[in-house]
Coordinates of C-alpha atoms and ligand atoms in Angstrom, one line a residue:
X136 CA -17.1 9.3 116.6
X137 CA -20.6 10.9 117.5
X138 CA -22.2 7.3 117.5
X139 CA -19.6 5.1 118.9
X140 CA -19.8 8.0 121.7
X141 CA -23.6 7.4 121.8
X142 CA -23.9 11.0 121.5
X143 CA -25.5 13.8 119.1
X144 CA -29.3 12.6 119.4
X145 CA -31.6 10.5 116.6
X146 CA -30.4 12.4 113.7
X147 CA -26.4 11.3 113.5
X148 CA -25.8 9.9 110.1
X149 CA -29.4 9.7 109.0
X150 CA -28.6 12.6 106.3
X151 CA -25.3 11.8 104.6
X152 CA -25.3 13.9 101.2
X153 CA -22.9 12.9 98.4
X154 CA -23.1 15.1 95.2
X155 CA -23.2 11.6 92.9
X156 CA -21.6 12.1 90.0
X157 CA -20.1 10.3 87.2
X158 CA -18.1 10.7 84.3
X159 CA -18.0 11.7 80.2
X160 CA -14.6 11.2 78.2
X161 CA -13.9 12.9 75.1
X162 CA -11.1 12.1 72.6
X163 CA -9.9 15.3 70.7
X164 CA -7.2 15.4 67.9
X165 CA -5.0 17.7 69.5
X166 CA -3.3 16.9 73.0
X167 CA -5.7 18.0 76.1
X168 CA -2.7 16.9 78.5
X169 CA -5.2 16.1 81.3
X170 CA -2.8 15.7 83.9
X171 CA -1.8 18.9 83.7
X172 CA -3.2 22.3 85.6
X173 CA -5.6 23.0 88.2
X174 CA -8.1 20.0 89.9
X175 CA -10.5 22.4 88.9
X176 CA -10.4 24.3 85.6
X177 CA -13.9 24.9 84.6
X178 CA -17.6 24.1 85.8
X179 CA -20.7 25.1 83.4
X180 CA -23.5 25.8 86.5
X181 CA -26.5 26.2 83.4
X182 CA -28.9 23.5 84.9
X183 CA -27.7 23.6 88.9
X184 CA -31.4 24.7 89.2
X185 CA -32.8 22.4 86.9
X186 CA -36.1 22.1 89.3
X187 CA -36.6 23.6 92.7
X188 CA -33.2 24.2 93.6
X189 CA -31.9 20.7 92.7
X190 CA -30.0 20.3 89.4
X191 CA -26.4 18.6 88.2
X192 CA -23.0 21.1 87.3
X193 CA -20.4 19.8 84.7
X194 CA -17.1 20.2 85.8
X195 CA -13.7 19.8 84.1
X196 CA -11.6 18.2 86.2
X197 CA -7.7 17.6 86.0
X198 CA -7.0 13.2 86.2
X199 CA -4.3 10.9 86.1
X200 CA -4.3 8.1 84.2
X201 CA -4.7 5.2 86.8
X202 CA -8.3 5.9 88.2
X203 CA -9.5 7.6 85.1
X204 CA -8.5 4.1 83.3
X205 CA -11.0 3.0 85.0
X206 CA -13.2 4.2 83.1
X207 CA -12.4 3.4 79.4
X208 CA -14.7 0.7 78.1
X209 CA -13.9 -3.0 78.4
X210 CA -14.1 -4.4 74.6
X211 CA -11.1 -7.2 75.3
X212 CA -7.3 -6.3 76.2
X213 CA -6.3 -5.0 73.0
X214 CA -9.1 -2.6 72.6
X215 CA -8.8 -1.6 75.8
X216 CA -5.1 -0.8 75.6
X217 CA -5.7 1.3 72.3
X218 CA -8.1 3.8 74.2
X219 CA -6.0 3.9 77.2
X220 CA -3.1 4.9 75.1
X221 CA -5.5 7.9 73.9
X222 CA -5.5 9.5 77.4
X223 CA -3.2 12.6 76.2
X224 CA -5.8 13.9 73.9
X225 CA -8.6 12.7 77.1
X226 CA -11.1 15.1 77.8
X227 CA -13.3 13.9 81.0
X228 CA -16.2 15.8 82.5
X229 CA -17.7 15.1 85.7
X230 CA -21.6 15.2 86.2
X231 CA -22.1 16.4 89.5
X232 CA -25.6 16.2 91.2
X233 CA -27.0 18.1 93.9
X234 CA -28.9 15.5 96.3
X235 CA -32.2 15.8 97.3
X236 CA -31.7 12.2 98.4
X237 CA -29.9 10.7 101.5
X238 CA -27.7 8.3 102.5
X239 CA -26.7 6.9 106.3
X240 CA -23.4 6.5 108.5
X241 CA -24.3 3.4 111.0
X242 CA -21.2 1.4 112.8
X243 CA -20.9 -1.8 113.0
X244 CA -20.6 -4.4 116.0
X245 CA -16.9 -3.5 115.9
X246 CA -17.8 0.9 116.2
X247 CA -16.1 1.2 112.1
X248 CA -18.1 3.6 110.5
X249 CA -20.6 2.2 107.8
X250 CA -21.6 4.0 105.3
X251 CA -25.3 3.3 102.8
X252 CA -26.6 5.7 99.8
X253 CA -29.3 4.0 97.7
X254 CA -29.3 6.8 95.5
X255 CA -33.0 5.8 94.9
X256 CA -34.2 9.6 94.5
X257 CA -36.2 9.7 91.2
X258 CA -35.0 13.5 90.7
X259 CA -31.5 13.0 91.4
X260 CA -31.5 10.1 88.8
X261 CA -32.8 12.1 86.3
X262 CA -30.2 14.8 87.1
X263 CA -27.5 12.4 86.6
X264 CA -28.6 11.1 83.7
X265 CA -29.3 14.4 82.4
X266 CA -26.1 15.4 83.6
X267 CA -24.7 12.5 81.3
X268 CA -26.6 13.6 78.4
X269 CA -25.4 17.7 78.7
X270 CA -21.6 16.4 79.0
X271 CA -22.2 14.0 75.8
X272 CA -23.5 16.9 74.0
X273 CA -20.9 19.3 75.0
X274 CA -18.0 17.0 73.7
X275 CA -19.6 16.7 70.5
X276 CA -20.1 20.9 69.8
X277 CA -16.4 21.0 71.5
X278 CA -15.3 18.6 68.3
X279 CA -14.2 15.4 70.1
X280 CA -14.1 12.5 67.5
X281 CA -14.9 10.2 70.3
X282 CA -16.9 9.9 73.3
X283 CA -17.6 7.2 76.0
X284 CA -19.4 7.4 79.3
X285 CA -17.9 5.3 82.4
X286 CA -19.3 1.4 82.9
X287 CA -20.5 1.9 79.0
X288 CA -20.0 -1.8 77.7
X289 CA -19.9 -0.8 73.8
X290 CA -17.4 1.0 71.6
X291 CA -17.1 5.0 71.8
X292 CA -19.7 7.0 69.7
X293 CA -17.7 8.0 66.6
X294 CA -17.6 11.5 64.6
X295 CA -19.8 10.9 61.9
X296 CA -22.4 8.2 63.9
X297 CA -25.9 9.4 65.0
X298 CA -25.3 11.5 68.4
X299 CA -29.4 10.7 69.5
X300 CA -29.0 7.0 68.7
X301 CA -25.6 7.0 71.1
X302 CA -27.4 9.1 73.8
X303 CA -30.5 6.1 73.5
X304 CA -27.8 3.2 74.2
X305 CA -26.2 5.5 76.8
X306 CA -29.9 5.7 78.6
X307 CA -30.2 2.4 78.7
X308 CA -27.2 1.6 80.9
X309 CA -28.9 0.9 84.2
X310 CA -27.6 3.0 86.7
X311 CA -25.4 1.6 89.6
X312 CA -23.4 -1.6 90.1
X313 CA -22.4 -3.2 86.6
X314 CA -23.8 -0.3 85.3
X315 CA -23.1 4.1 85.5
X316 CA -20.8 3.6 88.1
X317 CA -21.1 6.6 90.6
X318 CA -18.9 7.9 92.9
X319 CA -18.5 10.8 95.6
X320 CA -15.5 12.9 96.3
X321 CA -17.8 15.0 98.7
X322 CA -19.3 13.9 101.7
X323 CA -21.7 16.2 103.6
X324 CA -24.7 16.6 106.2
X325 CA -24.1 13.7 108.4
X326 CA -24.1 15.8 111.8
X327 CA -25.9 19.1 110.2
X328 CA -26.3 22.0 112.3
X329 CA -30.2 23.7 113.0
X330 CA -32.5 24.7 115.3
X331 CA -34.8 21.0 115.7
X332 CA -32.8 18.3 118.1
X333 CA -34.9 15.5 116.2
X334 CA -33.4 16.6 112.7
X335 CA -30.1 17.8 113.3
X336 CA -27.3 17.1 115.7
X337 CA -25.8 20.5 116.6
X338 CA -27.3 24.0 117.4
X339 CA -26.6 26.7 114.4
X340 CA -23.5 27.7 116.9
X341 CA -22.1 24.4 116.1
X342 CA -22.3 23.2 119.6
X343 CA -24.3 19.4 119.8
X344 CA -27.2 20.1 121.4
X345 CA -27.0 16.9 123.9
X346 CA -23.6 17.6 125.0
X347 CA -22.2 21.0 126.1
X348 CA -18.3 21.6 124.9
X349 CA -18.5 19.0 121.6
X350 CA -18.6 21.1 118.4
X351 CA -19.3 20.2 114.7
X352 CA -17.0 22.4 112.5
X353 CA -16.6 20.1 109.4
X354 CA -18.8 19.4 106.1
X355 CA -21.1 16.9 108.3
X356 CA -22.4 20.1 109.8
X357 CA -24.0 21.4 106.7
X358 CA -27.5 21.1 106.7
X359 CA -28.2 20.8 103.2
X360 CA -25.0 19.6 100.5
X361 CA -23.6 23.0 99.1
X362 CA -24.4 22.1 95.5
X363 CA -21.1 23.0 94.2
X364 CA -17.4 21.5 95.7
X365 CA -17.4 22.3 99.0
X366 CA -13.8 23.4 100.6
X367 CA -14.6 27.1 100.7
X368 CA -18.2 26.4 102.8
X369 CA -16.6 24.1 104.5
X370 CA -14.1 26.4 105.3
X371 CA -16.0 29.0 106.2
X372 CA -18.4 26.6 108.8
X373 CA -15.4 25.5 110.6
X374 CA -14.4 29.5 110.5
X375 CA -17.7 30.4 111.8
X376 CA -18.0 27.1 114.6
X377 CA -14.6 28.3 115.8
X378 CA -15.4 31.7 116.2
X379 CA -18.7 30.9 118.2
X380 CA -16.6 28.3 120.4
X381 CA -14.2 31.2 121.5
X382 CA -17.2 33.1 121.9
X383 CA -18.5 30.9 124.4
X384 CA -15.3 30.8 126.8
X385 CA -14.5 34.1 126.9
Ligands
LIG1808 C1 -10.5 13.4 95.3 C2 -11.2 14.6 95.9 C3 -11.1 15.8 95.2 C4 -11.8 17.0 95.7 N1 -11.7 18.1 95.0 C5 -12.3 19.2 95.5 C6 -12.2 20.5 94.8 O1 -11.6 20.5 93.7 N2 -12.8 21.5 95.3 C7 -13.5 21.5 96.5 O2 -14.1 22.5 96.9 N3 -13.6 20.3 97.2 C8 -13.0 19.2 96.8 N4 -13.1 18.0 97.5 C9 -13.9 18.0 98.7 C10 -13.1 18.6 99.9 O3 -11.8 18.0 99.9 C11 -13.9 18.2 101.2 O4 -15.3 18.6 101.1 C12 -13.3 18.8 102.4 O5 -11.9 18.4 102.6 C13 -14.1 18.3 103.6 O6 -13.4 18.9 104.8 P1 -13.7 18.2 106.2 O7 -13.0 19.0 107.2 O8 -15.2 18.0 106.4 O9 -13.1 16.7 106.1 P2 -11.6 16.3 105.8 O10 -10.8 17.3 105.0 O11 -11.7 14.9 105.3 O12 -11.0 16.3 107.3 C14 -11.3 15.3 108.2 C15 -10.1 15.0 109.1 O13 -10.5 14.2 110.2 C16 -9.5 13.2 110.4 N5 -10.1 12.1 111.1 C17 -10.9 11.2 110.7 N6 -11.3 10.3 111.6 C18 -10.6 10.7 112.7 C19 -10.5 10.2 114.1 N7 -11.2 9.1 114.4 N8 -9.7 10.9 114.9 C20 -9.0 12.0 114.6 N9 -9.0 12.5 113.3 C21 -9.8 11.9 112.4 C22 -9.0 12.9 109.0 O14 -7.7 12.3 109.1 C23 -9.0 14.3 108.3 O15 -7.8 15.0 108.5 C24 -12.4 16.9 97.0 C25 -12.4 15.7 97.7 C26 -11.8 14.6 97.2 C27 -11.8 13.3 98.0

C-alpha cells in the first residue's frame, strides 16, 4: 500500500525479514498423533545465539497431513504412499532462523506486491543447515527409527545406519529450489520503525515520517525480525503504535 501510494521514503520493502526455516520428520513406534494439540507445543532456543545474536530455534510444531506430505521423499508412488501412511507416528521439527539477511517488497506495472529473498547470507545458511543437523540429532536421541529432511531425494536414514554418514548426504542437498525447500510463515521489517528516514519508514511512534496521520502498527514495523514467532511482539507494536496515535489527537 505504502509504494503503490508512493509514500514512506527510500526504505519501503528494502528490509523484508523471513525467519527461513525448513523441516526434519521423525518416524517413532508409538503414535505421535501430529494433528493433534497446540500449533506450538515446544521450541528448544539452545543455539538462538549461535553467533552475535543470530542463531536458528527448533520448534515442534502441530501439522496436517496435506502440506506436511509435501515433504516425504519422492522414491516412486508406492514408496511414497508407504511413508505417507506413517504420518500418525510423524514427528516434524521446524528449523527456524533468525535473518541477518534481507529480502524486498517491489510492485509490479500492475501495483501487486512482489516479493524477493535470495537468502544468500552465508551465516544464515549455516544456521539452517545447522539447524537441520540439531533437529536430525534430536530425533535420533528421542528414538525415532526413521528420519528424513524435506526435498531429500533418497530413502530415510534407518535405526541401525551410520547417523554422520546420513548428516554428510543431508549436507550435500543444495539449498533452495530442487533442493532444502524453505519456507516462511513470518514476515517482518518491511516498513520498520527508527529514528533515520533513509533506513526506516516510520518514526519509533509509529507515525511515517513523510506523511503526517499514516501509522505502521503491524510486523512490517519491526526493525529487526523478533527471532522467535512473532504474534505477541507484534501484538504488542500495534498496542504500543495505537496508544501513541491516541496520544497524538488528544
Ligand atoms: C501458518 C502460520 C503459522 C503461524 N504460527 C504462528 C505461531 O504459532 N506463533 C506466532 O507467534 N506467530 C505465528 N505466525 C505468525 C503470525 O501469524 C504473524 O506474525 C502475525 O499474524 C502478523 O500480524 P500482522 O498484523 O503483521 O499481519 P496479519 O495478521 O497478516 O494481518 C494483516 C491484515 O491486513 C489485511 N490486508 C492485507 N492487505 C490489505 C489491503 N490492501 N487492504 C486492507 N486490508 C489488507 C489482511 O487481510 C490481514 O487481515 C504464523 C503465521 C503463519 C502464516
Amino acid at each position: 500500500m505504502l509504494l503503490r501510494s508512493g509514500i514512506g521514503g527510500p526504505a519501503v520493502g528494502t528490509t523484508l525479514r523471513l525467519h527461513p526455516a525448513s523441516l526434519v520428520s521423525g518416524i517413532y513406534d508409538e503414535p505421535q498423533d501430529p494433528w493433534y494439540g497446540p500449533a506450538m507445543a515446544g521450541v528448544m532456543n539452545e543455539f538462538a545465539d549461535a553467533d552475535s545474536g543470530y542463531g536458528f530455534l527448533i520448534e515442534a510444531v502441530q501439522h496436517f497431513p496435506g502440506l506436511f506430505s509435501s515433504i516425504v521423499p519422492w522414491l516412486g508412488g508406492a514408496a511414497h504412499k508407504e511413508l505417507a501412511v506413517q504420518y500418525r507416528n510423524r514427528v516434524d521439527w521446524v528449523a527456524l532462523v533468525k535473518d541477518r539477511g534481507v529480502g524486498a517488497v517491489t510492485i509490479d506495472e500492475n501495483g501487486e506486491a512482489v516479493h524477493t529473498y535470495p537468502f544468500d547470507d552465508e551465516l544464515d545458511r549455516k544456521h539452517l543447515r545447522e539447524g537441520l543437523v540439531a533437529a536430525i540429532r534430536m530425533q535420533e536421541a528421542a528414538g525415532a527409527n526413521q528420519i528424513y529432511v524435506a526435498g531429500q531425494r533418497f530413502a530415510p536414514w534407518q535405526r541401525g545406519e551410520d547417523l554422520d554418514a546420513y548428516i554428510e548426504r543431508v549436507n550435500a542437498i543444495p539449498i533452495g529450489p530442487g533442493g532444502t525447500p524453505v519456507f516462511s510463515a513470518h514476515q517482518m521489517c518491511s516498513a520498520p520503525l527508527g529514528a533515520d528516514p533513509a533506513t526506516s519508514v516510520a518514526k519509533p511512534s509509529g507515525e511515517l515520517h513523510d506523511t503526517r496521520g499514516v501509522w505502521i502498527a503491524d510486523a512490517s514495523g519491526m526493525p529487526t525480525c523478533s527471532g522467535v514467532n512473532p504474534m505477541i511482539t507484534t501484538m504488542a507494536l500495534a498496542r504500543r503504535t495505537a496508544t501513541n496515535m491516541l496520544a497524538a489527537n488528544a
